[in-house]
Amino acid sequence: MSEQKLSFQAEASQILDIVANSLYSNKEIFLRELISNASDACDRLRYEALTQPGLTGDDPEYKIALACDAKARRVSVSDNGIGMNRDELVENLGTIAHSGTAAFVHQLKDKPEGVNLIGRFGVGFYSAFMVAETVEVLSRKAGEAEGWRWASDGHGEFTISEAEDAPARGTRITLKLKKGQEEFLDPLRLERIVRTYSDHIAIPVVLAKDGIEETLNAASALWTRPKSEISDAQYKEFYHHVAHAFDEPWLRLHFKAEGVIEYTGLLYVPSTKPFDLFQPERKHGVKLYVKRVFITDDCEGLVPPYLRFLRGIVDSEDLPLNISRETLQDNPVLAKIGNAVTKRTLNELKKKAKKAPEEYATFWDNFGGVLKEGLYEDEGRRETLFELARFPSTRGSEGTSLADYLGRMPEGQDAIYYISGEDAESLRKSPQLEGFEAKGVEVLFMTDPVDEFWLPAIAEYEGKPFKSVTRGGADLAKIADRGEEQAEADRADGAEEAPGIDTLVAFVKLALKDQVKDVRASERLTDSPVCLVADEGDMDMHLERLLKQHRQIDQTSRRILEINPKHSLIRRLSNELETKGALGGKTGTEGPGAPLEEAARLLLDQARILEGEPLPDPGAFARRLAMLVERGFASPG
Ligand code: ADP
Ligand code: MG
């Protein structure tokens, strides 16, 4: 078949441009990326060969071989792994499969600092173009007859053609180095790079020197080595390889279980948030091995979805090697391992929370929103997860634990109060918090989307119910005042209640008719004149707004308007109502309503604005406001 020219997918092309022009100083990482891919390819073939031994035929020893040709300025990486056929070459090297990476590239566009991120995120195969002017990939898929040649200079297009000179099985990637990159022709330099980045690779990486093949790495699975013989740098490199991530691991767990069930785990918690953390599949990043043989990186049940930020491996001694990926899920041994891994991880997190609360706060920032999913998905571990949970609150932006929150509750408080919304900073300004602040009652901020799921599902913690401050009665009366000092301050404020508040409430209710569910005097306001709250049995207002935004519901339920009897505006209105009656000196029903009725409608709109809700009739709001301001100026005093 003749040569065909194809275009890179747009995102792939963008990455290539960034990579090829990058001034990124660690260009040597291209070798780590190619060796990492070669090792993955060997792992995948080893798994396939479990059921199809014919695939490895007369060449059962896996190997990754480096070679350089100084005269031709070429360096190559060969493996006898699974290989790629034509379609796979096109798909795997011409497009970006991970949607997270594609999203990342979109963000990088036009950002010069993007270059520095290459080292942090890794660009896999494309990193070859940092040092190469052309890249040639020869590959033959295990078990297939045809071999293929893929070649590109990284500028928008690549070619593909049949190739008889492809390796008997696997892939050879040859880089024609750019001028100035001759250092990578030096065997000693290559050796140093392999020792630095790829020592943990379980497959021998060999380099021919003076006709003798020398193995450059330790070539045993890192997790099987004794802890004392593994350096931090080696642990870190393994994390980069296994997680396809390039940040520092935040936490590392390396353990060997030797009981009824035997297995080894080497797990990491990343220090930064991966892009695909909230994709609907909620896939975890822990690979399953059986007796050092890679089985799958998609093993449901090995790690619960709420720990999907974990990266690493679990290697079991007891699962059968020929287990099919499909039946794994129902395997009781796997369930036991999954349980034990979860327990260990949560324990380790607990220790970290106790020993290094500041570092723990970073972790919580990154992954708290995921961990909280466990609150309603894993009832058996709810207590532990509650211990791990941290919430920003009215007390400060650093998160508090629920235990600490309970410890600070003033006498008479018998609920855990929270408010939910997009972010802590805007929640801090909510009028519904005022009465709680005045009484010294701390309110937790619930800002993760997942909060809307577990809060309704979980009634209480340590016997104390969770209660939204934007719903139902505030029951603040039962809570002792902050002390004499506060009471003194209140008196000095002259914050007395409007005497005719009941009449005003009844009047406003009448004026607003069915626009609100109810009107009542507020216990929870001190500074603002009004606020909206949801009725006891109704949905949380924030959740309702979210659902409406996503068109899950058509209409929000009617709110309760609370008015602040101590606010000067409310006292004025109450006064006006007492002295002049409902019509406020105006008669007749034509034209704009009586001023007090207009004021009632303004109060409702004001409450809506404070809540961040859209006004149903902004025009009417503007007219009313204009009218009342005008009146105010017309009759001073
Ligand atoms: P990643 O390794 O994160 O998937 P890469 O850009 O490094 O991304 O590689 C892209 C894909 O190309 C791999 O997922 C794999 O399917 C394929 N690939 C790359 N190198 C090899 C190889 N040596 N043998 C077989 N497949 C390979
Ligand atoms: Mg890779």
XYZ file of C-alpha atoms and ligand atoms in Angstrom:
665
model
C 0.000 0.000 0.000
C 1.287 3.433 -0.815
C 1.958 6.206 1.650
C -0.969 8.204 2.984
C -0.908 11.710 4.386
C -3.201 12.511 7.303
C -3.774 15.534 9.532
C -3.393 15.666 13.273
C -6.553 16.387 15.236
C -6.733 20.125 16.033
C -5.911 19.775 19.746
C -3.036 17.426 18.965
C -1.661 19.963 16.519
C -1.829 22.646 19.184
C 0.071 20.530 21.670
C 2.678 19.767 19.045
C 3.158 23.469 18.335
C 3.587 24.247 21.998
C 5.978 21.346 22.500
C 8.077 21.906 19.407
C 8.609 25.576 20.239
C 8.974 25.120 23.949
C 11.954 26.452 25.771
C 11.254 23.941 28.489
C 14.612 23.146 29.975
C 14.069 19.501 30.944
C 14.039 18.236 27.383
C 15.498 14.935 28.558
C 12.055 13.878 29.812
C 11.204 12.774 26.263
C 13.114 9.590 27.041
C 11.135 8.964 30.193
C 7.907 9.327 28.181
C 8.964 6.923 25.442
C 10.228 4.341 27.938
C 7.046 4.696 29.952
C 4.972 3.969 26.839
C 7.198 1.024 25.934
C 6.762 -0.401 29.412
C 2.966 0.020 29.215
C 3.033 -1.764 25.849
C 4.901 -4.723 27.368
C 2.473 -4.825 30.300
C -0.463 -4.948 27.926
C 0.997 -7.772 25.863
C 1.864 -9.748 28.986
C -1.818 -9.614 29.931
C -3.029 -10.650 26.492
C -0.520 -13.508 26.438
C -2.063 -14.994 29.579
C -4.905 -16.258 27.438
C -3.111 -16.275 24.059
C 0.398 -17.596 24.722
C 0.993 -17.753 20.974
C 1.270 -13.964 20.904
C 4.705 -13.912 22.484
C 5.833 -16.933 20.484
C 9.545 -17.543 20.537
C 10.343 -14.199 22.160
C 8.856 -14.360 25.685
C 11.358 -12.010 27.383
C 10.258 -8.412 27.398
C 12.827 -5.766 26.717
C 13.220 -2.095 25.935
C 16.302 -1.294 23.859
C 17.938 2.081 23.304
C 20.269 2.716 20.412
C 22.019 5.756 19.042
C 23.722 6.495 15.789
C 25.901 9.578 16.158
C 26.670 9.950 12.472
C 23.010 9.939 11.428
C 22.032 12.001 14.532
C 19.439 9.368 15.433
C 18.360 7.851 18.726
C 15.770 5.086 19.007
C 13.657 3.323 21.626
C 12.419 -0.180 20.770
C 10.099 -2.488 22.649
C 8.693 -5.947 22.015
C 5.347 -5.083 23.555
C 1.873 -5.123 22.098
C 2.599 -2.884 19.087
C 0.111 -0.879 17.049
C -1.668 -1.595 13.792
C -2.526 1.067 11.247
C -5.731 2.256 12.898
C -4.106 2.385 16.302
C -1.173 4.411 15.023
C -3.570 6.920 13.511
C -5.788 7.039 16.568
C -3.150 6.932 19.338
C -0.537 9.212 17.815
C -2.786 11.508 15.780
C -5.360 12.443 18.380
C -5.547 13.163 22.066
C -7.677 10.527 23.677
C -7.918 12.020 27.135
C -10.629 14.644 27.144
C -8.935 16.183 30.155
C -5.792 16.846 28.135
C -7.813 18.358 25.303
C -9.526 20.710 27.746
C -6.119 21.565 29.162
C -4.782 22.461 25.717
C -7.692 24.822 25.161
C -6.722 26.648 28.330
C -3.086 26.771 27.293
C -3.746 28.453 23.993
C -2.237 31.931 23.833
C -0.675 31.580 27.243
C 3.096 31.887 27.226
C 3.306 30.308 30.678
C 1.846 27.176 29.112
C 5.354 26.050 28.324
C 6.193 25.680 31.988
C 3.200 23.459 32.447
C 4.589 20.867 30.060
C 6.832 19.557 32.773
C 3.988 19.448 35.210
C 1.477 17.627 33.069
C 3.576 15.745 30.589
C 2.615 15.473 26.970
C 3.519 11.844 26.460
C 4.624 10.763 23.041
C 4.638 14.297 21.657
C 7.503 15.270 23.945
C 9.735 13.592 21.339
C 9.239 16.690 19.206
C 11.040 18.816 21.792
C 14.306 17.300 20.609
C 13.499 15.753 17.224
C 12.976 17.340 13.838
C 11.322 14.159 12.595
C 9.940 11.129 14.380
C 9.492 7.731 12.791
C 7.445 4.971 14.411
C 7.718 1.441 13.075
C 5.267 -0.962 14.640
C 3.840 -4.430 14.281
C 0.966 -5.494 16.461
C 1.474 -8.808 18.259
C -0.289 -11.535 16.321
C -0.684 -9.499 13.112
C 1.213 -9.901 9.870
C 1.564 -6.342 8.559
C 3.936 -3.803 9.945
C 3.443 -0.032 9.676
C 5.461 3.122 9.445
C 4.230 6.381 10.925
C 6.313 9.509 10.363
C 5.974 13.213 11.025
C 7.848 16.460 11.487
C 5.116 17.559 13.911
C 3.742 20.251 11.618
C 0.078 19.502 11.142
C 0.454 16.226 9.242
C 1.845 12.730 9.446
C 2.266 9.943 6.921
C 1.421 6.293 7.252
C 2.459 3.381 5.070
C 3.019 -0.333 5.230
C 6.521 -1.269 6.371
C 8.249 -4.584 6.002
C 11.179 -3.440 8.108
C 9.005 -3.013 11.241
C 10.167 -5.070 14.256
C 8.859 -8.639 14.422
C 6.662 -7.546 17.298
C 6.256 -4.206 19.033
C 7.423 -0.707 18.278
C 10.592 1.141 17.356
C 10.543 4.914 17.674
C 13.401 6.733 15.975
C 14.156 10.402 16.546
C 16.200 12.428 14.111
C 17.557 14.970 16.563
C 17.350 18.715 16.026
C 20.611 20.598 15.756
C 21.827 21.420 19.233
C 20.380 18.268 20.809
C 23.471 16.121 20.190
C 23.840 15.433 23.918
C 21.244 12.688 23.499
C 23.610 10.759 21.265
C 25.949 10.196 24.181
C 25.421 6.720 25.738
C 26.536 7.983 29.152
C 23.989 10.763 29.039
C 21.234 8.295 28.087
C 22.283 6.006 30.892
C 22.051 8.824 33.432
C 18.591 9.805 32.215
C 17.345 6.234 32.497
C 18.735 5.881 36.011
C 17.123 9.140 37.051
C 13.664 8.717 35.573
C 13.108 5.108 34.641
C 14.872 3.020 37.233
C 11.532 1.819 38.621
C 10.451 0.348 35.279
C 9.991 -3.389 35.785
C 11.231 -4.281 32.304
C 14.948 -4.183 31.496
C 16.036 -1.094 29.587
C 19.183 -2.032 27.681
C 21.728 -0.014 25.746
C 24.319 -1.448 23.418
C 27.766 -0.111 24.286
C 30.822 -1.379 22.471
C 28.781 -4.276 21.202
C 27.713 -5.338 24.684
C 24.187 -4.906 25.879
C 24.015 -3.376 29.310
C 20.867 -3.163 31.458
C 20.542 0.367 32.792
C 17.730 0.050 35.309
C 16.987 -2.154 38.308
C 14.309 -3.879 36.195
C 12.233 -5.165 39.058
C 8.808 -3.844 39.971
C 9.411 -0.998 42.405
C 6.674 -2.058 44.791
C 8.293 -5.462 45.335
C 11.496 -3.922 46.660
C 11.974 -3.331 50.391
C 10.972 0.193 51.438
C 14.403 0.856 52.842
C 15.924 0.379 49.414
C 13.682 2.843 47.631
C 14.609 6.513 47.564
C 12.108 9.360 47.608
C 13.157 10.250 44.082
C 12.411 6.723 42.898
C 9.024 6.762 44.558
C 8.289 10.058 42.896
C 9.349 8.861 39.447
C 7.175 5.812 39.796
C 4.255 8.056 40.662
C 4.864 10.101 37.521
C 4.915 6.937 35.461
C 1.899 5.225 36.963
C -0.285 8.320 37.315
C 0.723 9.997 34.063
C 1.006 13.047 36.282
C 3.913 15.319 36.977
C 3.220 16.995 40.278
C 4.694 16.053 43.628
C 2.750 13.296 45.330
C 1.058 14.725 48.436
C 0.901 11.392 50.221
C 2.425 7.973 49.650
C 1.304 4.610 51.007
C 3.431 1.535 50.443
C 2.217 -1.534 52.253
C 2.270 -5.294 52.160
C -0.632 -7.276 53.573
C 0.345 -10.766 54.636
C -2.615 -12.551 56.094
C -5.348 -14.655 54.648
C -5.151 -12.472 51.592
C -1.772 -11.326 50.360
C -1.252 -8.177 48.370
C 0.984 -5.168 48.008
C -0.151 -1.630 47.506
C 1.746 1.446 46.395
C -0.666 4.340 46.370
C -0.343 8.091 46.041
C -2.521 11.122 46.598
C -1.605 13.860 44.089
C -0.882 17.396 45.255
C -2.883 18.975 42.433
C -6.321 18.384 41.082
C -6.518 16.366 37.872
C -8.745 17.801 35.131
C -11.104 14.885 34.905
C -11.936 14.558 38.580
C -15.585 15.352 38.063
C -16.261 13.453 34.863
C -19.405 11.362 35.103
C -17.538 8.032 34.874
C -15.792 8.729 38.188
C -12.968 6.334 37.253
C -10.177 5.796 39.733
C -6.479 5.655 38.929
C -5.322 2.478 40.660
C -3.996 -0.296 38.451
C -4.533 -3.905 39.350
C -1.647 -6.368 39.027
C -1.719 -10.079 39.808
C 1.690 -11.526 40.708
C 3.468 -8.611 38.981
C 1.373 -8.970 35.816
C -0.650 -5.927 34.867
C -4.333 -6.856 34.623
C -6.325 -3.651 34.237
C -6.432 0.029 35.023
C -10.202 -0.008 35.047
C -11.138 -2.325 37.882
C -14.404 -1.318 39.459
C -14.547 -2.180 43.130
C -10.815 -1.939 43.775
C -11.215 1.604 45.051
C -14.546 3.321 45.766
C -15.438 6.286 43.519
C -15.017 8.719 46.398
C -11.299 7.809 46.530
C -10.846 8.189 42.784
C -8.057 10.722 43.299
C -5.793 7.839 44.380
C -3.081 6.811 41.932
C -0.867 3.756 42.007
C -1.032 -0.013 41.969
C -2.353 -2.954 43.917
C -0.642 -6.283 43.263
C -2.485 -9.386 44.469
C -0.998 -12.815 45.142
C -4.342 -14.587 45.457
C -6.359 -13.631 42.413
C -6.053 -16.125 39.565
C -3.777 -14.888 36.798
C -6.249 -15.835 34.123
C -9.067 -13.873 35.691
C -11.091 -12.029 33.091
C -11.552 -8.317 33.509
C -15.305 -8.818 33.223
C -15.713 -11.154 36.200
C -13.316 -9.291 38.480
C -16.032 -7.111 39.864
C -17.826 -10.004 41.557
C -14.710 -11.567 42.986
C -14.819 -11.793 46.805
C -11.031 -11.512 47.110
C -11.116 -8.262 45.209
C -13.902 -6.949 47.447
C -11.766 -7.721 50.510
C -8.743 -6.010 49.051
C -10.879 -3.013 48.126
C -12.168 -2.787 51.671
C -8.737 -3.004 53.206
C -7.262 -0.448 50.812
C -10.068 1.977 51.607
C -9.568 1.538 55.326
C -5.828 2.060 55.112
C -6.206 5.152 52.987
C -8.747 6.769 55.279
C -6.600 5.949 58.312
C -3.597 7.533 56.702
C -5.616 10.641 55.876
C -6.785 10.814 59.481
C -3.202 10.691 60.706
C -2.205 13.432 58.322
C -5.141 15.588 59.403
C -3.980 15.301 62.994
C -0.252 15.661 62.431
C -0.169 18.289 59.691
C -3.445 20.226 59.602
C -2.106 22.831 57.185
C -0.983 20.282 54.636
C -4.241 18.499 55.175
C -6.114 21.687 54.302
C -4.475 21.648 50.855
C -5.569 18.086 50.361
C -9.081 18.943 51.452
C -9.201 21.882 49.059
C -8.315 19.570 46.194
C -10.291 16.476 47.003
C -12.756 17.222 49.805
C -15.530 17.586 47.251
C -14.836 14.027 46.112
C -14.381 12.494 49.544
C -17.724 13.906 50.675
C -19.443 11.690 48.104
C -18.651 8.865 50.483
C -20.898 10.396 53.132
C -23.949 9.087 51.335
C -22.363 6.298 49.294
C -20.579 4.495 52.090
C -22.750 4.490 55.163
C -20.431 2.127 56.990
C -17.615 4.673 56.877
C -19.696 7.755 57.438
C -18.259 8.369 60.916
C -14.707 8.252 59.609
C -15.543 10.475 56.682
C -17.186 12.978 59.000
C -13.987 12.995 61.027
C -12.061 13.826 57.869
C -14.428 16.500 56.603
C -13.554 20.182 56.889
C -15.871 23.124 56.331
C -15.189 26.818 55.958
C -17.460 28.765 58.275
C -18.427 32.196 59.534
C -15.542 31.813 61.947
C -12.849 31.849 59.307
C -11.836 30.558 55.934
C -9.720 27.670 57.147
C -11.950 24.665 57.478
C -13.278 23.422 60.756
C -14.030 19.832 61.666
C -17.510 18.979 62.889
C -16.111 17.935 66.258
C -14.525 21.368 66.718
C -17.747 22.997 65.603
C -19.732 21.106 68.223
C -17.182 22.092 70.835
C -17.802 25.776 70.129
C -21.602 25.670 70.195
C -23.093 28.110 72.698
C -25.622 26.950 75.250
C -29.039 26.330 73.795
C -27.819 25.584 70.261
C -29.007 22.156 69.298
C -28.439 22.058 65.553
C -25.491 22.301 63.169
C -26.233 25.368 61.080
C -25.105 25.739 57.487
C -25.714 27.834 54.442
C -25.074 26.588 50.932
C -24.022 28.490 47.849
C -21.357 28.877 45.201
C -18.477 30.154 47.284
C -17.665 31.085 50.839
C -16.902 34.716 50.065
C -20.360 35.562 48.740
C -22.046 33.418 51.371
C -20.343 35.479 54.035
C -22.546 38.434 53.017
C -25.855 36.602 53.298
C -28.419 38.495 55.404
C -29.700 35.203 56.848
C -26.438 34.936 58.810
C -26.851 38.176 60.739
C -28.894 36.869 63.660
C -26.558 33.887 64.022
C -23.506 36.110 64.083
C -25.123 38.320 66.689
C -25.679 35.312 68.910
C -22.192 33.989 68.316
C -23.530 30.955 66.477
C -21.108 29.624 63.883
C -22.548 28.730 60.481
C -20.820 26.274 58.132
C -20.479 27.056 54.432
C -21.445 24.279 52.042
C -19.942 25.159 48.698
C -19.444 21.803 46.955
C -22.166 20.604 44.571
C -22.078 17.258 46.368
C -23.297 18.931 49.570
C -26.758 19.103 48.037
C -26.807 15.316 47.970
C -25.536 14.250 51.327
C -27.135 16.994 53.401
C -30.718 15.984 52.606
C -29.760 12.312 52.990
C -28.053 12.558 56.357
C -30.137 13.833 59.181
C -27.557 14.440 61.865
C -24.078 14.224 63.295
C -23.605 13.189 66.932
C -27.302 13.652 67.517
C -27.324 17.205 66.170
C -29.409 17.783 63.051
C -28.022 19.739 60.101
C -30.127 22.842 59.531
C -29.971 25.390 56.748
C -30.136 28.982 57.984
C -32.135 29.809 54.873
C -34.915 27.410 55.700
C -37.630 27.183 58.329
C -37.679 29.018 61.618
C -34.393 30.320 62.912
C -35.055 29.160 66.508
C -32.489 31.607 67.740
C -34.563 32.617 70.744
C -33.438 29.524 72.654
C -29.789 30.353 72.292
C -28.289 32.438 75.027
C -27.195 35.918 74.066
C -23.532 36.497 73.595
C -23.426 37.995 77.063
C -24.004 41.343 78.689
C -21.625 43.145 76.367
C -23.668 42.329 73.299
C -26.938 43.187 75.002
C -25.424 46.511 75.993
C -24.435 47.185 72.435
C -27.916 46.331 71.253
C -29.453 48.795 73.668
C -27.036 51.496 72.629
C -28.080 50.848 69.034
C -31.574 51.688 70.065
C -32.469 48.507 68.268
C -35.985 48.262 69.468
C -38.659 46.384 67.668
C -41.321 48.235 65.742
C -44.372 48.260 67.984
C -46.962 47.566 65.294
C -44.945 44.812 63.631
C -47.850 42.349 63.579
C -50.042 44.814 61.706
C -47.265 45.495 59.217
C -46.667 41.774 58.670
C -50.361 41.246 58.004
C -50.413 44.224 55.654
C -47.367 43.088 53.634
C -48.815 39.605 53.366
C -51.995 41.043 51.936
C -50.141 43.300 49.537
C -47.913 40.532 48.154
C -50.731 38.017 47.916
C -49.458 34.768 46.392
C -46.025 36.091 45.460
C -44.777 34.714 48.753
C -45.759 31.750 50.854
C -45.771 33.746 54.033
C -44.481 36.891 55.667
C -43.114 36.951 59.170
C -41.047 38.943 61.603
C -37.454 37.728 61.546
C -35.239 36.430 64.291
C -32.264 35.975 62.008
C -31.779 39.539 60.780
C -29.892 42.310 62.543
C -28.620 44.667 59.832
C -30.666 43.978 56.719
C -34.352 44.939 56.539
C -35.516 41.760 54.780
C -34.482 38.320 53.567
C -36.026 35.295 51.909
C -36.129 31.867 53.460
C -37.524 28.528 52.374
C -40.314 26.834 54.281
C -39.334 24.006 56.600
C -40.414 21.226 54.231
C -39.244 22.926 51.026
C -36.034 22.404 49.142
C -32.971 24.452 50.022
C -33.044 27.691 48.007
C -29.548 27.220 46.597
C -30.322 23.686 45.440
C -33.542 24.881 43.871
C -31.735 27.589 41.949
C -29.169 25.044 40.752
C -31.840 22.648 39.569
C -33.704 25.428 37.791
C -30.498 26.531 36.065
C -30.018 22.978 34.830
C -33.686 22.801 33.832
C -34.372 19.960 36.208
C -37.339 21.875 37.594
C -39.498 24.569 35.960
C -40.359 26.653 38.940
C -38.918 27.422 42.312
C -41.263 27.123 45.254
C -42.636 30.221 46.894
C -40.469 31.778 49.570
C -41.140 33.178 52.965
C -40.340 36.874 53.304
C -38.858 37.719 56.668
C -38.783 41.313 57.806
C -36.531 42.733 60.478
C -38.648 44.415 63.181
C -35.598 46.275 64.504
C -34.572 47.839 61.226
C -35.231 51.589 60.926
C -36.897 51.210 57.523
C -39.309 48.623 58.873
C -40.023 50.770 61.916
C -40.768 53.724 59.629
C -43.167 51.648 57.537
C -44.864 50.294 60.612
C -45.248 53.800 61.949
C -46.648 55.024 58.659
C -49.185 52.211 58.661
C -50.305 53.014 62.234
C -50.711 56.726 61.685
C -51.999 56.990 58.126
C -53.645 53.644 57.495
C -53.083 51.257 54.646
C -53.678 53.789 51.902
C -51.200 56.236 53.333
C -53.412 59.204 52.537
C -54.039 58.073 48.975
C -57.454 57.081 47.751
C -58.705 55.394 44.652
C -57.466 52.213 42.980
C -56.378 53.570 39.607
C -52.742 54.168 38.698
C -49.860 53.078 40.870
C -50.858 51.503 44.173
C -50.752 53.205 47.502
C -47.182 54.019 48.594
C -47.181 51.454 51.387
C -48.187 48.691 49.013
C -45.472 49.761 46.628
C -43.042 49.687 49.524
C -44.115 46.132 50.336
C -43.345 45.071 46.780
C -40.013 46.829 46.932
C -39.161 44.923 50.101
C -39.753 41.658 48.299
C -37.626 42.697 45.328
C -34.885 43.858 47.643
C -34.881 40.454 49.326
C -34.686 38.777 45.927
C -31.695 40.881 44.968
C -29.926 40.060 48.224
C -30.532 36.383 47.514
C -29.143 36.695 43.989
C -32.462 35.751 42.458
C -33.719 37.359 39.258
C -36.500 39.944 39.570
C -39.643 38.774 37.801
C -40.397 42.362 36.652
C -37.319 44.627 36.725
C -39.249 47.435 34.987
C -41.830 47.614 37.755
C -39.039 47.547 40.326
C -37.332 50.533 38.683
C -40.611 52.523 38.522
C -41.386 51.867 42.192
C -37.922 52.785 43.281
C -38.053 56.022 41.275
C -41.429 56.921 42.695
C -40.441 56.375 46.293
C -37.120 58.164 45.982
C -38.907 61.078 44.397
C -41.426 61.167 47.229
C -38.638 61.026 49.713
C -36.984 64.106 48.239
C -40.261 65.939 47.753
C -41.257 65.835 51.407
C -38.143 65.961 53.563
C -38.683 64.976 57.174
P -0.401 8.075 27.365
O 0.790 7.211 27.580
O -0.642 9.002 28.510
O -1.635 7.313 26.983
P 1.113 9.051 25.155
O 1.050 10.304 24.371
O 2.386 8.796 25.882
O -0.107 9.070 26.152
O 0.807 7.840 24.209
C -0.378 7.823 23.451
C -0.829 6.415 23.136
O -0.026 5.862 22.088
C -0.698 5.435 24.271
O -1.829 5.476 25.112
C -0.585 4.103 23.534
O -1.880 3.628 23.204
C 0.115 4.478 22.257
N 1.555 4.162 22.316
C 2.561 5.038 22.490
N 3.752 4.419 22.483
C 3.491 3.103 22.308
C 4.295 1.911 22.197
N 5.621 1.964 22.319
N 3.659 0.735 22.004
C 2.318 0.674 21.880
N 1.507 1.735 21.991
C 2.087 2.940 22.184
Mg 2.687 7.857 27.780
